[in-house]
Amino acid sequence: MVSQQISAEIYPEQTRRDGNGLLRGLIIFLALILFVIIGGQVGAQAVRSYWGSGESTNQIMVTALLLNMALILLTWRRTTALSDDIHVYRQAEARAQHLAITDPLTNLFNRRAIKEKTAELSARASRRGKSVAFLMIDLDGFKKVNDIYGHDCGDLLLREIADRMRDVVPPSSVLARLGGDEFGICVMFEPEYPETIDQIAEELVDAIARPVPMSESSQTVTASIGISRPEHDCDSIDMLMRRADIALYAAKKSGRNRYSWFDNGMEIEIRSRNSLEGDIRTAIANDEFVPFFEQQIDLNTGELVGFEMLARWVSPVRGLISPHDFIPVAEETGMIGDLSMNIVRKALLEAKNWDPKLTMSVNISPVQLKDPWLSQKIVKILVETGFPANRLEVEITESSLFQNLALAQSIVGSLKNQGIRIALDDFGTGYSSLVHLRALPFDRIKIDRTFITSMLDNAESAAIVNAIAGLGLSLQVQVTAEGIENENVIARLRELGCGQGQGWLYGQPLNSDQVRTLLMKKDMLPHRRKIPAVEREQENQAASRLAS
């Protein structure tokens, strides 16, 4: 837009000056003719006067000659100045056009120019019987460099990455920085040899992953690349770029530091994901997410000691949806905080009427653990629901601790100060378990279900369970086994000193009504004990009619 405004200002001025230049040229031409005529007459008179064969020079003619010479000099000077002005304006126009299509940091094309340049390259490739591929590139880990070392180091890294890209791709390619740490490249290739693009993508991944020397240290980022090529159903440059972007998302989802070609299944998947995201937003507003509860059992006595809250989505359209389907989308879109806190609030309102001996465990997402106000939000819910803090246990996964241990220590410390217990979930699957146990005051270790389900058949799983149970005893930290599915496992866990367990052996997760029925049978609903039998039967009948 800036260059358009500049060009709009330049062209009328230039046209006016060009017209003035033609007029001045005509004036000079006429002045020269007049100069020749008058000069010839004055010269002839001067010669005759000198030799004494004629009258003296006519003063009017001399004056006219001098004025004519002055006019010629003045017009020539103005014409020369105009020529210089036109040159300056043309340089400004060229610079404006360059700035309009170029990223000033990397000197690559910018987002505005990439579509036009890709279309030009595609047309040139078609005339030569070739094809093009579009590569969408996103740098993994660039934000960390910017946050820790500042934008100057980030700019240095981007320039270095841009230079490496130039070295890898063919000279005829179109390279552009689309914004931030995202780049686009259009490459011409022989359609019979698509492996040429695979080789270029592999070289780009390797080149970008090399450390970048900086003032104090070397920094490393990686690249995720999505690739698309024109197909029979890809009829525009916009669609070509969009498909490369979809393939880029698939490359990131597959683990980053890699490339991925677009296929139609990716588009179907991303449309389904976008639909799911919209449904989740609607479901939060409609209060469709509810808590389910998994029993936690004392392995020595067989008694029910508590529940772990699990999130479920009861959709009027999709039915009952597992958290494995909607939790990742909620985390990626930032909706997990509101979603989780709403379900926790419902669970605590339900659980405060249970037997005081029963505890409630709730899971905290790694995304939530990045929130410095998380502990205050949990305490606020405890105050609003009236649920005792000493009956609440917050479960944190190892992977979330690895991302920001200092912030996790602050949040855990605040929760512990309120009397809330903390459990380390999925123990043994993370990066540095012993470091976490030493750095944070955990009350419980939960052994991941993958080890429990295979401990009787797999020697390595049995050794890991044995080691974790022994570690818990040594540190005087309670140990819970997840994923118990048969009695034989219980016997072995008792031998190892594991005091608590949960799993489908004790039943599938229950909704609130099912939990109330279970607790009524176990006489673990204190407020029900105070209701006379007749009133209790009437209340049960009313609840049955309401449910039907």
XYZ file of C-alpha atoms in Angstrom:
548
model
C 0.000 0.000 0.000
C 2.875 2.328 0.799
C 4.518 1.710 -2.580
C 1.190 2.264 -4.357
C 0.831 5.623 -2.668
C 4.396 6.563 -3.557
C 3.960 5.485 -7.186
C 0.673 7.399 -7.402
C 2.514 10.510 -6.271
C 5.499 9.928 -8.567
C 3.820 9.248 -11.900
C 1.696 12.467 -12.244
C 4.679 14.587 -11.249
C 6.932 12.715 -13.662
C 4.397 13.077 -16.501
C 4.108 16.806 -15.870
C 7.885 17.201 -15.848
C 8.252 15.137 -19.036
C 5.758 17.438 -20.742
C 7.615 20.489 -19.502
C 10.839 18.952 -20.806
C 9.380 18.619 -24.311
C 8.236 22.221 -24.182
C 11.691 23.378 -23.116
C 13.269 21.300 -25.882
C 11.025 23.004 -28.401
C 11.930 26.407 -26.953
C 15.643 25.603 -27.208
C 15.170 24.443 -30.813
C 13.375 27.671 -31.777
C 15.879 29.728 -29.809
C 18.719 28.074 -31.709
C 17.061 28.864 -35.074
C 16.540 32.444 -33.924
C 20.131 32.538 -32.722
C 21.388 31.432 -36.125
C 19.262 34.013 -37.956
C 20.010 36.969 -35.682
C 23.590 35.900 -35.134
C 24.140 35.722 -38.911
C 22.792 39.210 -39.412
C 24.641 40.741 -36.479
C 27.843 38.952 -37.494
C 27.614 40.204 -41.061
C 27.021 43.788 -39.858
C 29.931 43.511 -37.452
C 32.301 42.326 -40.204
C 31.243 45.129 -42.607
C 31.550 47.711 -39.849
C 35.014 46.436 -38.987
C 36.258 46.792 -42.541
C 34.556 50.155 -42.885
C 32.307 49.078 -45.664
C 29.013 49.508 -43.882
C 27.082 51.061 -41.091
C 27.745 50.257 -37.444
C 26.131 47.206 -35.860
C 22.439 47.569 -35.113
C 22.138 47.718 -31.292
C 18.661 46.251 -31.308
C 19.894 43.186 -33.151
C 22.805 42.815 -30.700
C 20.456 43.064 -27.762
C 18.189 40.465 -29.344
C 21.168 38.187 -29.873
C 22.254 38.482 -26.243
C 18.727 37.830 -24.999
C 18.538 34.820 -27.295
C 21.805 33.448 -25.855
C 20.531 34.014 -22.311
C 17.317 32.181 -23.160
C 19.280 29.247 -24.551
C 21.507 29.007 -21.442
C 18.582 29.341 -19.040
C 16.534 26.734 -20.853
C 19.489 24.354 -21.022
C 20.112 24.724 -17.280
C 16.484 24.062 -16.428
C 16.439 21.040 -18.732
C 19.548 19.620 -17.058
C 18.033 20.166 -13.586
C 14.810 18.500 -14.726
C 16.782 15.505 -15.993
C 18.453 15.166 -12.588
C 15.078 15.390 -10.847
C 13.642 12.690 -13.069
C 16.622 10.452 -12.284
C 16.112 10.979 -8.536
C 12.397 10.268 -8.823
C 13.028 7.083 -10.791
C 15.497 5.911 -8.163
C 12.898 6.616 -5.458
C 10.301 4.706 -7.459
C 12.625 1.722 -7.869
C 13.411 1.772 -4.139
C 9.715 2.013 -3.256
C 8.956 -0.967 -5.487
C 11.839 -2.919 -3.923
C 10.663 -2.163 -0.391
C 7.102 -3.090 -1.325
C 8.059 -6.670 -2.244
C 11.136 -7.299 -0.064
C 11.597 -8.243 3.581
C 14.127 -5.682 4.875
C 15.666 -8.068 7.430
C 16.501 -11.048 5.208
C 16.303 -9.390 1.762
C 13.957 -12.169 0.650
C 10.577 -11.514 -0.921
C 7.811 -10.708 1.561
C 4.307 -12.113 1.964
C 2.860 -9.557 -0.430
C 5.146 -10.614 -3.282
C 5.196 -14.392 -2.816
C 1.885 -15.076 -4.578
C 2.783 -13.046 -7.666
C 6.317 -14.486 -7.874
C 5.046 -18.041 -7.347
C 2.472 -17.542 -10.105
C 5.199 -16.261 -12.430
C 7.453 -19.233 -11.670
C 4.543 -21.659 -12.098
C 3.689 -20.159 -15.502
C 7.328 -20.351 -16.571
C 7.506 -23.972 -15.412
C 4.361 -24.863 -17.391
C 5.843 -23.420 -20.579
C 8.898 -25.615 -20.061
C 6.904 -28.753 -19.277
C 7.933 -28.691 -15.618
C 6.093 -28.396 -12.299
C 6.548 -26.488 -9.064
C 6.408 -27.387 -5.391
C 5.684 -24.972 -2.570
C 7.470 -25.460 0.748
C 6.076 -23.796 3.872
C 8.742 -23.611 6.599
C 8.332 -22.789 10.285
C 11.225 -22.601 12.748
C 10.850 -24.716 15.901
C 12.246 -23.094 19.037
C 12.733 -19.602 17.604
C 10.521 -17.938 20.223
C 12.792 -19.271 22.966
C 15.808 -17.586 21.365
C 13.893 -14.302 21.109
C 12.653 -14.481 24.704
C 16.007 -15.399 26.263
C 18.541 -13.540 24.122
C 16.494 -10.661 22.720
C 15.305 -9.590 19.293
C 18.772 -8.618 18.034
C 19.937 -12.222 18.395
C 16.672 -13.376 16.871
C 17.233 -11.131 13.845
C 20.790 -12.442 13.471
C 19.477 -16.004 13.524
C 16.816 -15.232 10.894
C 19.388 -13.703 8.549
C 21.639 -16.731 8.930
C 18.750 -19.130 8.276
C 17.783 -17.138 5.173
C 21.351 -17.374 3.845
C 21.374 -21.140 4.410
C 18.112 -21.495 2.497
C 19.599 -19.577 -0.452
C 22.540 -21.973 -0.480
C 20.300 -25.055 -0.607
C 17.570 -24.267 -3.139
C 18.135 -23.906 -6.913
C 18.886 -20.350 -8.173
C 15.554 -20.141 -10.009
C 13.559 -20.658 -6.805
C 11.393 -18.020 -5.142
C 12.174 -17.460 -1.453
C 10.110 -15.333 0.906
C 9.837 -14.543 4.568
C 6.123 -14.623 5.297
C 6.408 -13.119 8.762
C 7.983 -13.920 12.117
C 9.771 -17.248 11.781
C 7.757 -18.511 8.801
C 9.196 -18.829 5.292
C 7.892 -19.909 1.897
C 9.841 -21.363 -1.028
C 8.620 -22.202 -4.539
C 10.866 -24.609 -6.434
C 10.715 -25.709 -10.072
C 11.334 -29.410 -10.751
C 10.797 -32.202 -13.252
C 7.382 -33.775 -12.505
C 8.802 -37.255 -13.143
C 11.297 -36.822 -10.318
C 9.481 -35.597 -7.167
C 12.313 -37.056 -5.098
C 14.227 -33.908 -6.067
C 11.967 -31.978 -3.686
C 12.469 -34.625 -0.988
C 16.223 -34.105 -1.264
C 15.873 -30.318 -1.069
C 13.589 -30.617 1.984
C 16.034 -32.954 3.737
C 18.913 -30.590 3.034
C 16.894 -27.662 4.367
C 16.075 -29.546 7.576
C 19.750 -30.444 8.057
C 21.053 -26.974 7.184
C 18.663 -25.143 9.485
C 19.389 -27.521 12.385
C 23.098 -26.627 12.405
C 24.045 -24.392 15.382
C 24.109 -20.659 14.672
C 27.152 -18.904 16.244
C 26.266 -15.845 18.302
C 28.194 -13.489 20.549
C 28.023 -15.565 23.713
C 27.071 -19.027 22.524
C 25.634 -21.042 19.664
C 21.891 -21.435 19.296
C 20.011 -24.185 17.526
C 16.556 -24.163 15.983
C 14.933 -26.793 13.816
C 12.501 -26.597 10.924
C 9.127 -28.147 10.202
C 8.297 -28.148 6.495
C 5.026 -28.711 4.669
C 5.126 -29.387 0.921
C 2.430 -29.215 -1.733
C 2.383 -29.394 -5.536
C -0.293 -28.469 -8.084
C -2.776 -31.263 -8.632
C -5.859 -31.535 -10.804
C -7.983 -30.144 -7.951
C -5.498 -27.414 -6.977
C -6.381 -24.539 -9.270
C -4.862 -21.498 -7.525
C -1.723 -20.282 -5.813
C -3.760 -19.627 -2.654
C -4.801 -23.274 -2.508
C -1.230 -24.407 -3.182
C 0.025 -22.357 -0.226
C -2.850 -23.396 2.020
C -2.146 -27.059 1.379
C 1.525 -26.539 2.175
C 0.413 -24.918 5.433
C -1.779 -27.925 6.236
C 1.164 -30.242 5.561
C 3.306 -28.043 7.830
C 0.807 -28.563 10.646
C 1.052 -32.327 10.076
C 4.863 -32.156 10.231
C 4.686 -30.323 13.564
C 2.151 -32.784 14.903
C 4.444 -35.679 13.922
C 7.271 -34.382 16.083
C 8.805 -31.357 14.286
C 12.267 -31.196 12.665
C 10.938 -32.968 9.588
C 9.009 -32.442 6.367
C 5.654 -33.733 5.203
C 3.897 -33.830 1.825
C 0.255 -32.786 1.640
C -2.405 -35.420 1.076
C -6.169 -35.068 1.019
C -6.544 -36.910 4.315
C -4.762 -34.024 6.054
C -7.363 -31.555 4.824
C -10.192 -33.777 6.026
C -8.464 -34.101 9.404
C -7.908 -30.380 9.839
C -11.497 -29.608 8.861
C -12.654 -32.131 11.430
C -10.348 -30.551 13.997
C -11.653 -27.051 13.241
C -15.187 -28.338 13.566
C -14.292 -29.959 16.885
C -12.714 -26.709 18.097
C -15.891 -24.803 17.333
C -17.999 -27.447 19.067
C -15.771 -27.286 22.153
C -16.269 -23.521 22.411
C -20.016 -24.021 22.155
C -19.918 -26.886 24.657
C -18.099 -24.773 27.253
C -20.763 -22.083 26.900
C -23.537 -24.716 27.130
C -21.949 -26.436 30.144
C -21.696 -29.820 28.387
C -18.474 -30.986 30.108
C -19.034 -33.108 33.211
C -16.866 -34.983 35.707
C -16.621 -38.766 35.798
C -14.983 -40.545 38.715
C -12.568 -43.508 38.853
C -12.384 -45.411 42.123
C -9.175 -45.462 44.153
C -8.814 -48.508 46.416
C -6.647 -49.350 49.430
C -4.850 -52.469 48.208
C -4.398 -53.858 51.718
C -8.002 -53.541 52.916
C -9.917 -53.351 49.636
C -11.772 -50.266 50.876
C -12.720 -47.296 48.741
C -10.529 -44.352 49.751
C -11.192 -41.800 47.030
C -11.797 -40.982 43.382
C -9.855 -39.519 40.506
C -11.853 -36.990 38.514
C -11.891 -37.531 34.758
C -13.282 -35.078 32.197
C -16.029 -36.211 29.847
C -17.963 -34.364 27.171
C -21.660 -35.225 26.925
C -22.515 -33.702 23.558
C -26.120 -33.641 22.315
C -24.731 -34.149 18.794
C -21.609 -36.285 19.216
C -22.636 -38.250 22.306
C -20.190 -39.152 25.096
C -16.685 -38.081 24.017
C -13.400 -39.280 25.539
C -10.861 -36.721 26.809
C -8.296 -38.167 24.399
C -10.337 -36.565 21.611
C -10.970 -33.080 22.981
C -8.233 -32.356 25.564
C -5.394 -31.932 22.988
C -7.503 -29.465 20.968
C -8.470 -27.567 24.118
C -4.795 -27.338 25.102
C -3.682 -26.104 21.678
C -6.375 -23.434 21.525
C -5.991 -22.200 25.112
C -9.469 -23.331 26.204
C -8.180 -25.931 28.657
C -8.029 -23.517 31.595
C -11.712 -22.573 31.622
C -12.782 -26.083 30.667
C -10.778 -27.726 33.460
C -11.749 -25.285 36.204
C -15.460 -25.642 35.366
C -15.279 -29.431 35.626
C -13.253 -29.253 38.858
C -15.869 -26.955 40.358
C -18.647 -29.432 39.502
C -16.645 -32.337 40.917
C -15.926 -30.589 44.221
C -19.546 -29.530 44.639
C -20.497 -33.176 44.235
C -17.706 -34.557 46.413
C -18.234 -32.275 49.401
C -21.329 -34.362 50.260
C -19.383 -37.626 50.347
C -17.890 -39.308 53.359
C -15.113 -37.018 54.734
C -12.644 -39.905 54.453
C -12.924 -39.904 50.648
C -10.371 -37.838 48.733
C -10.629 -36.252 45.292
C -7.775 -36.262 42.762
C -7.784 -33.829 39.838
C -5.389 -33.666 36.911
C -3.686 -30.446 35.874
C -2.748 -30.005 32.217
C 0.850 -29.043 31.338
C -0.620 -25.952 29.687
C -2.310 -24.941 32.946
C 0.967 -25.321 34.815
C 2.321 -22.402 32.777
C -0.249 -20.138 34.436
C 1.350 -18.333 37.423
C -2.147 -17.750 38.876
C -3.105 -21.439 38.846
C -2.806 -21.946 42.615
C -4.996 -18.896 43.318
C -7.650 -20.197 40.895
C -7.734 -23.597 42.612
C -7.969 -22.039 46.077
C -10.785 -19.780 44.852
C -12.773 -22.833 43.740
C -12.215 -24.467 47.138
C -13.617 -21.371 48.848
C -16.601 -21.147 46.480
C -17.523 -24.831 46.819
C -16.678 -25.256 50.514
C -14.595 -28.367 49.754
C -11.877 -29.060 52.380
C -8.360 -28.492 51.038
C -6.989 -31.556 52.851
C -9.290 -33.825 50.806
C -8.008 -32.501 47.470
C -5.045 -34.020 45.630
C -3.645 -32.284 42.534
C -1.892 -34.518 40.000
C 0.956 -33.123 37.887
C 2.663 -35.000 35.046
C 6.423 -35.249 34.740
C 6.491 -33.782 31.255
C 4.913 -30.532 32.493
C 7.625 -30.154 35.140
C 10.325 -30.466 32.529
C 8.991 -27.389 30.704
C 9.281 -24.948 33.628
C 10.469 -26.398 36.919
C 10.838 -23.016 38.669
C 7.217 -22.007 38.025
C 6.041 -25.496 39.016
C 7.902 -25.162 42.321
C 6.127 -21.864 43.004
C 2.671 -23.268 42.197
C 3.227 -26.478 44.168
C 4.507 -24.499 47.141
C 1.420 -22.288 47.162
C -0.927 -25.296 46.994
C 0.930 -27.137 49.744
C 0.641 -24.087 51.980
C -3.150 -24.383 51.688
C -3.093 -28.033 52.779
C -3.602 -29.467 49.275
C -1.699 -32.670 48.518
C 0.383 -33.069 45.366
C 0.865 -36.246 43.318
C 3.400 -36.894 40.560
C 1.415 -38.586 37.805
C 2.740 -41.040 35.173
C 5.974 -41.486 37.112
C 8.729 -43.187 35.145
C 7.721 -41.835 31.733
C 9.428 -38.430 32.029
C 12.949 -37.099 31.673
C 14.465 -36.699 35.128
C 12.237 -38.260 37.773
C 14.721 -38.201 40.657
C 15.450 -34.525 40.120
C 11.727 -33.771 40.316
C 11.270 -35.794 43.502
C 14.084 -33.891 45.149
C 12.970 -30.458 43.904
C 9.265 -30.713 44.760
C 7.515 -31.901 47.955
C 5.275 -34.600 46.480
C 2.891 -36.543 48.717
C 2.308 -39.362 46.257
C 3.855 -41.109 43.273
C 1.569 -42.653 40.656
C 3.126 -45.456 38.615
C 2.115 -45.212 34.959
C -0.376 -47.832 33.748
C 1.925 -49.019 30.941
C 4.237 -50.581 33.538
C 1.440 -52.034 35.684
C -0.423 -53.776 32.852
C 2.723 -55.533 31.625
C 4.606 -56.124 34.881
C 3.689 -59.827 35.080
C 4.822 -60.537 31.519
C 7.671 -58.102 31.008
C 10.811 -58.249 33.146
C 11.731 -54.639 32.422
C 8.301 -53.349 33.488
C 8.473 -55.469 36.649
C 11.913 -54.052 37.471
C 10.684 -50.467 36.951
C 7.629 -51.010 39.196
C 9.855 -52.635 41.824
C 12.290 -49.694 41.711
C 9.569 -47.040 41.925
C 7.822 -48.791 44.833
C 11.156 -49.090 46.660
C 11.909 -45.431 45.982
C 8.558 -44.417 47.456
C 9.208 -46.427 50.613
C 12.692 -44.920 50.976
C 11.411 -41.359 50.545
C 8.303 -42.026 52.659
C 6.075 -41.047 49.743
C 2.837 -42.942 49.135
C 2.626 -44.944 45.906
C -0.447 -45.524 43.720
C -0.570 -48.050 40.882
C -2.659 -47.121 37.832
C -4.146 -49.544 35.335
C -4.886 -52.533 37.586
C -6.863 -55.076 35.576
C -6.443 -58.440 37.396
C -6.064 -59.858 40.904
C -2.596 -61.286 40.298
C -1.180 -57.789 39.881
C -2.677 -56.750 43.239
C -0.867 -59.514 45.075
C 2.458 -58.510 43.580
C 1.873 -54.814 44.315
C 1.122 -55.617 47.950
C 4.421 -57.470 48.213
C 6.206 -54.396 46.893
C 4.544 -52.129 49.462
C 2.300 -50.258 47.030
C -0.622 -49.110 49.168
C -3.186 -47.792 46.706
C -4.439 -48.691 43.233
C -6.992 -47.916 40.597
C -8.069 -49.464 37.310
C -10.841 -51.206 35.459
C -10.664 -54.160 37.830
C -12.656 -51.957 40.204
C -15.069 -50.756 37.556
C -15.253 -48.214 34.769
C -15.382 -44.477 35.535
C -18.748 -43.448 36.957
C -20.894 -40.365 36.495
C -22.253 -38.422 39.473
C -25.473 -40.408 39.744
C -23.616 -43.720 39.619
C -21.202 -42.531 42.312
C -24.096 -41.570 44.576
C -25.643 -45.023 44.099
C -22.328 -46.700 44.913
C -21.776 -44.585 48.017
C -25.333 -45.163 49.208
C -24.698 -48.909 49.090
C -21.514 -48.405 51.078
C -23.282 -46.013 53.464
C -20.763 -43.282 52.637
C -23.168 -40.370 52.097
C -23.358 -38.706 55.528
C -26.281 -36.413 54.693
C -28.342 -39.440 53.624
C -27.966 -41.035 57.040
C -29.954 -38.195 58.601
C -32.969 -38.692 56.284
C -35.658 -41.061 57.622
C -36.168 -44.210 55.602
C -39.648 -43.181 54.347
C -38.441 -39.764 53.165
C -35.384 -41.370 51.589
C -37.586 -43.809 49.636
C -39.817 -40.960 48.466
C -36.774 -38.992 47.356
C -35.439 -42.007 45.456
C -38.777 -42.457 43.677
C -38.851 -38.773 42.730
C -35.292 -38.991 41.402
C -36.245 -42.080 39.373
C -39.235 -40.295 37.828
C -37.045 -37.285 37.012
C -34.413 -39.476 35.385
C -37.009 -41.286 33.258
